[in-house]
Short mmCIF file of C-alpha atoms in Angstrom, two decimals:
data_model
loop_
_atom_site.label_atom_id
_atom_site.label_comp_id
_atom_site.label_asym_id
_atom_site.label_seq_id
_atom_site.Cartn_x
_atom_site.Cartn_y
_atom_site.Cartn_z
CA UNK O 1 166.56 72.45 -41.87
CA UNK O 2 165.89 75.82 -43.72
CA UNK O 3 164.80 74.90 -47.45
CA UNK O 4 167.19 77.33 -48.92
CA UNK O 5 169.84 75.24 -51.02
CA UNK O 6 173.33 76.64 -50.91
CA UNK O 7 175.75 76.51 -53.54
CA UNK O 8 177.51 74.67 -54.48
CA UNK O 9 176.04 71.91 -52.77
CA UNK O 10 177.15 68.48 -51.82
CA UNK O 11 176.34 65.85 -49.57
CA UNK O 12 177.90 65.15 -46.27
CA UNK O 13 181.14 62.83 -46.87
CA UNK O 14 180.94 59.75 -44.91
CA UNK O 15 182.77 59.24 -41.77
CA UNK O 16 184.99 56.33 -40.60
CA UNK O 17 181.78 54.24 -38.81
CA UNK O 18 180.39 53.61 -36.07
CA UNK O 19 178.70 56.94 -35.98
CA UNK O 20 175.07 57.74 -35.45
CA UNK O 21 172.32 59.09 -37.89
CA UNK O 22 169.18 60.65 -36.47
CA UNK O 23 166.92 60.43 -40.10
CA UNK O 24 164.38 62.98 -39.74
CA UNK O 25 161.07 62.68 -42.27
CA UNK O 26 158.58 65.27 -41.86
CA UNK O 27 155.46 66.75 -43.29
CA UNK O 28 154.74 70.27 -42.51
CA UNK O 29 151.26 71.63 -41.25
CA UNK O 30 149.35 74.13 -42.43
CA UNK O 31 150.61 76.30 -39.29
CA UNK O 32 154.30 77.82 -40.05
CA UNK O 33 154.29 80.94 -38.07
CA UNK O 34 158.27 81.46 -36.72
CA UNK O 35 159.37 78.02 -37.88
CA UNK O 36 162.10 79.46 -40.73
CA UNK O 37 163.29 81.71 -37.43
CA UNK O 38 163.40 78.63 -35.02
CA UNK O 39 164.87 76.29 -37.89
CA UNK O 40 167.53 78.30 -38.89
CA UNK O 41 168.65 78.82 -34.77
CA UNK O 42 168.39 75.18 -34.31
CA UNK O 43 171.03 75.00 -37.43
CA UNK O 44 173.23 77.00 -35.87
CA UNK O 45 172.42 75.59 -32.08
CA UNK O 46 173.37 71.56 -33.07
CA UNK O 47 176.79 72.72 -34.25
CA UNK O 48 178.06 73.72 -31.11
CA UNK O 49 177.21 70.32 -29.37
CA UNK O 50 180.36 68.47 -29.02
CA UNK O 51 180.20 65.33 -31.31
CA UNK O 52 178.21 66.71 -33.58
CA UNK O 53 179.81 65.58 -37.35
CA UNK O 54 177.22 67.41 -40.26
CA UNK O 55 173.90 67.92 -41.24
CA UNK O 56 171.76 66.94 -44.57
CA UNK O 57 168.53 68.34 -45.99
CA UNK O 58 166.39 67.99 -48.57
CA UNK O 59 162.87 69.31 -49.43
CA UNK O 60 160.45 68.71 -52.31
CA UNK O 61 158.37 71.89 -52.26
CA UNK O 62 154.86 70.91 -51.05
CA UNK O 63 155.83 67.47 -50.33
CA UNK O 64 158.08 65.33 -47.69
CA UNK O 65 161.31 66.86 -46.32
CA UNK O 66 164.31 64.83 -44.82
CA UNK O 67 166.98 66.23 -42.44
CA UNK O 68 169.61 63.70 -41.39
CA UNK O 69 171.85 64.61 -38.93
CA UNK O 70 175.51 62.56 -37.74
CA UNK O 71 176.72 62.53 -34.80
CA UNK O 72 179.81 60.75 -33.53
CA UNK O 73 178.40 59.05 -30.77
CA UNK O 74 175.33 58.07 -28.62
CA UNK O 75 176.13 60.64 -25.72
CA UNK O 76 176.23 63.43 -28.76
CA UNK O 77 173.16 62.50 -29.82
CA UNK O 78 171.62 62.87 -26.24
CA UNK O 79 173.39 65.68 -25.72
CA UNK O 80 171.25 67.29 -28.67
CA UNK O 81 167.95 65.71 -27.90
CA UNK O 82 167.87 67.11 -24.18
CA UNK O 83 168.88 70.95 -24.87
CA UNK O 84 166.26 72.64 -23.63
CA UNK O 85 166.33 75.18 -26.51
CA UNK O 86 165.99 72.32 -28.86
CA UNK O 87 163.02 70.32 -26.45
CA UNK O 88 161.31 73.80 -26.32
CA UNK O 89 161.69 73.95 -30.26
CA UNK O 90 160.32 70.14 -30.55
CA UNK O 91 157.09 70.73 -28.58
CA UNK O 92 156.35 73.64 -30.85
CA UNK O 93 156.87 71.07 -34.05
CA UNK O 94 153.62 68.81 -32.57
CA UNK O 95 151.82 72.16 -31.49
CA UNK O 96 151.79 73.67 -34.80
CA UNK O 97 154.83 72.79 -37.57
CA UNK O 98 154.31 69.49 -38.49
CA UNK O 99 151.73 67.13 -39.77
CA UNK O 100 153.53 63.98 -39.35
CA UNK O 101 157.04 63.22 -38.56
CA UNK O 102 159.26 59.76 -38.21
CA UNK O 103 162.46 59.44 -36.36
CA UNK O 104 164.65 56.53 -36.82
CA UNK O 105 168.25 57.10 -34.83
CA UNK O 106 170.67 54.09 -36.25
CA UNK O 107 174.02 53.41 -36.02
CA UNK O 108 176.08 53.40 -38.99
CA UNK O 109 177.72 49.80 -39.92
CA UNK O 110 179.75 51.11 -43.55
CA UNK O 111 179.59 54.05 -45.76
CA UNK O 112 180.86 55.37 -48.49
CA UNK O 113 181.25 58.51 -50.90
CA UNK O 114 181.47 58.64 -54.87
CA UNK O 115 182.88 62.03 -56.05
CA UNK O 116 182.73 62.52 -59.84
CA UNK O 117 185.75 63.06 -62.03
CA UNK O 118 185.62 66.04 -63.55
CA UNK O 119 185.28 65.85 -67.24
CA UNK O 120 188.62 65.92 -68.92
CA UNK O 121 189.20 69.89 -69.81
CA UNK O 122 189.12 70.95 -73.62
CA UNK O 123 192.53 69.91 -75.09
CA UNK O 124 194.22 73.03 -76.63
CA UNK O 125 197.20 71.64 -78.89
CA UNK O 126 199.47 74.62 -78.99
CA UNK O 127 199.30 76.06 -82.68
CA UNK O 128 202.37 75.40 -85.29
CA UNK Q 1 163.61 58.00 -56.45
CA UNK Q 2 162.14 60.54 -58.90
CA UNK Q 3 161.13 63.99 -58.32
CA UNK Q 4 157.08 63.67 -58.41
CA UNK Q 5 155.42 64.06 -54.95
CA UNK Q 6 152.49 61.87 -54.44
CA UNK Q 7 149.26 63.17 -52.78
CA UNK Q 8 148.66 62.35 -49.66
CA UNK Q 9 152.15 62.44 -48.64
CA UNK Q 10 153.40 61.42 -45.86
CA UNK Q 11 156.58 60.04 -44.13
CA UNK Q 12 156.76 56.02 -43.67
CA UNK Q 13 156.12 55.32 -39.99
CA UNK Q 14 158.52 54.08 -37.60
CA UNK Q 15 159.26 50.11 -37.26
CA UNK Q 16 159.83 47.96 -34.69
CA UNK Q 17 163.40 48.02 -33.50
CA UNK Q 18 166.25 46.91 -34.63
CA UNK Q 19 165.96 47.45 -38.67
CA UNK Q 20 167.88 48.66 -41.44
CA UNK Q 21 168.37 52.14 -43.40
CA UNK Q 22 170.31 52.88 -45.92
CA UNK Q 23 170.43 56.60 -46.29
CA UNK Q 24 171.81 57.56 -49.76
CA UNK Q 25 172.59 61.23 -50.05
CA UNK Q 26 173.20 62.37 -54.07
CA UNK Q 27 173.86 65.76 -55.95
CA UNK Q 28 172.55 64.65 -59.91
CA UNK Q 29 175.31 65.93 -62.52
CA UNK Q 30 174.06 67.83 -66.18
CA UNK Q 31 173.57 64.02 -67.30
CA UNK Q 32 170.38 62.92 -67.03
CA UNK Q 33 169.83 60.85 -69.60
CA UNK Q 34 167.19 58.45 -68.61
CA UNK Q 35 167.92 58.84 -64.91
CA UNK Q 36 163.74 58.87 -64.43
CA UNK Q 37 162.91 55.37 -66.23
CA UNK Q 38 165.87 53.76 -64.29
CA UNK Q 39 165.03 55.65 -61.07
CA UNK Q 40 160.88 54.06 -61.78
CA UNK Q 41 162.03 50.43 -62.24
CA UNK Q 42 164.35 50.81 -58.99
CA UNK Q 43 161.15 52.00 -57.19
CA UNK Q 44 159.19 48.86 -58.26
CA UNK Q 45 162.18 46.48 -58.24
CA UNK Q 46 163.23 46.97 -54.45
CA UNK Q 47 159.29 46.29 -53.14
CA UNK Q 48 160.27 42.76 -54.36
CA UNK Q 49 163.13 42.43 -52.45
CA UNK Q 50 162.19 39.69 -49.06
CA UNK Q 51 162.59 42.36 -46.08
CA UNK Q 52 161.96 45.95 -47.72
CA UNK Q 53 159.53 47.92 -45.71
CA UNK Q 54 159.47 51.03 -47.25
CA UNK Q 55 161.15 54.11 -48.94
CA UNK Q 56 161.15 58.12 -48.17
CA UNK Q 57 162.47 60.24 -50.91
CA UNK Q 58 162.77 64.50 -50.89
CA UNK Q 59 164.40 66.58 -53.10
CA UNK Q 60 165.64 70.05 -53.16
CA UNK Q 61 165.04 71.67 -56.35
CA UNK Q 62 168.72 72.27 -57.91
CA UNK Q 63 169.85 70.76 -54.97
CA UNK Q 64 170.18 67.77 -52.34
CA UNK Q 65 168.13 64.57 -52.99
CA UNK Q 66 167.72 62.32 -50.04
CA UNK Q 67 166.48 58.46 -50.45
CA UNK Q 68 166.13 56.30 -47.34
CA UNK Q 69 165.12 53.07 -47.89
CA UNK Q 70 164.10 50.51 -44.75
CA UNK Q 71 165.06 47.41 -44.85
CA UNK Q 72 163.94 44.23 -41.94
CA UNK Q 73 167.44 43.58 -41.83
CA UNK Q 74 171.18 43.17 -43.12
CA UNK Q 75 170.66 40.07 -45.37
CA UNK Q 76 167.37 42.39 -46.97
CA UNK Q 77 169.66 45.07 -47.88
CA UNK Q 78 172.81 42.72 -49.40
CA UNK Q 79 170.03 41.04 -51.73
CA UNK Q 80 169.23 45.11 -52.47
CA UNK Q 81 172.60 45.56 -53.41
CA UNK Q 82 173.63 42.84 -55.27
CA UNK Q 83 170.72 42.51 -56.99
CA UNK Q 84 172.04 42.29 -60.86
CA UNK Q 85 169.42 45.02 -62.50
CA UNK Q 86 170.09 47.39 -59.46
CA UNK Q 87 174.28 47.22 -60.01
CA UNK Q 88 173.87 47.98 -63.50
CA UNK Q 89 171.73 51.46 -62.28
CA UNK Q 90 174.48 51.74 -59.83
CA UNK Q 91 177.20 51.81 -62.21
CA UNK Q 92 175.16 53.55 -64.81
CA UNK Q 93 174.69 56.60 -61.69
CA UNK Q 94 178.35 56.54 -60.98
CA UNK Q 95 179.32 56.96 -64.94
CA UNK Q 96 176.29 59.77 -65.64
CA UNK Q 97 174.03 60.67 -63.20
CA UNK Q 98 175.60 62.21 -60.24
CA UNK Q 99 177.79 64.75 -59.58
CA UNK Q 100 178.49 62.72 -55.95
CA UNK Q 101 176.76 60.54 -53.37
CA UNK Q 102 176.79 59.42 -50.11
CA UNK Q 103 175.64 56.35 -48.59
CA UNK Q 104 175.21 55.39 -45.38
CA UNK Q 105 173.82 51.79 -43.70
CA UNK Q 106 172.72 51.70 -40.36
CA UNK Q 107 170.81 49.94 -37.71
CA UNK Q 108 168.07 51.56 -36.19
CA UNK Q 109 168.26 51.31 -32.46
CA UNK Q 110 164.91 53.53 -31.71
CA UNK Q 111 162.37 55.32 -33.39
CA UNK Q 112 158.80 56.84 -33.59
CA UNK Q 113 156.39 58.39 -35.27
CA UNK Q 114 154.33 61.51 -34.67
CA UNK Q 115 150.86 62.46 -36.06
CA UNK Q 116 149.14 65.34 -35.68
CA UNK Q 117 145.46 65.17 -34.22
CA UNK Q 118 142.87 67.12 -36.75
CA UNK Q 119 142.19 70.38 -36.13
CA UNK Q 120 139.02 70.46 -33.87
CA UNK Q 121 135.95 70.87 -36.65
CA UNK Q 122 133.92 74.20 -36.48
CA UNK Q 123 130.80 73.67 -33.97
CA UNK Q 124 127.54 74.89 -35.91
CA UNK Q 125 125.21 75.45 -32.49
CA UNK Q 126 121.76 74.87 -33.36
CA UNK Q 127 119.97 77.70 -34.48
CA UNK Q 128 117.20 78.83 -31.47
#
């Protein structure tokens, strides 16, 4: 949820379905005292919860950010929505973080991932 | 799909359960050739699709970009896909535009929204 982007990036590969998405769309308030602390422990925090697959972000500076998180099942997803670190963490987003916020929890029906070929290396014919 | 923020932002609301998302997760490779007139038309092209709702888009400078488009349900999102203009961008992304790309369908089971109340306005007390 931090809006650092780490290299090299990539997005999370898709997993054999069912499995859960918790889609997280979020505008941030004016107020952001602690929340790169808080966002960074809740980062670490989700990936000890058993179930718990990956995590995606993206930001546009000044604009709408997106975390989606996966999750293997329904019980890991409750797991990580009743941890009273995370609750605690939650009820500081409406007091003071965000401006607006949307979650839509859905279980995944297909997926799929494209990985690019690599362009073909420079041929080097040996000389002679 | 492109890279602009619009002003007032803010993330599309949450539906009535169930609906559709398709969550599609991409890293952009060094071709970019005409990526933002495609990336436009999709924008306008999927509002005529019978069953969108609505579209949330962030991107991490250098980074992650994260589309998730909602969709009433499944039969909205197969005209999406096989739409003819939008499988000719598809291919066209797999051959130039990104590096790799996830996607993910799912049906929303819950969801809501959150808004923050304004910020109480400063009381001028009558003078006296």
């Amino acid at each position: 949820m931090s809006d650092h982007s780490e290299v090299p990036v990539a997005p999370v590969a898709a997993f054999e379905p069912p499995y859960y998405v918790a889609v997280f769309t979020t505008v941030r308030s004016e107020h952001q005292s602690g929340y790169s602390e808080t966002s960074a422990r809740m980062e670490d925090l989700v990936k000890d919860v058993p179930g718990f697959l990956g995590m995606d972000h993206a930001q546009t500076p000044g604009g709408l950010g997106i975390t989606v998180g996966y999750f293997r099942d329904a019980d890991a997803l409750t797991r990580w929505r009743t941890d009273a670190e995370h609750r605690a963490a939650q009820q500081r987003g409406r007091a003071e973080w965000y401006q607006s916020y949307t979650l839509h929890v859905a279980k995944v029906e297909r997926s799929h991932s494209f990985v690019r070929a690599e362009d073909p290396p420079t041929v080097r014919l040996p000389a002679g």
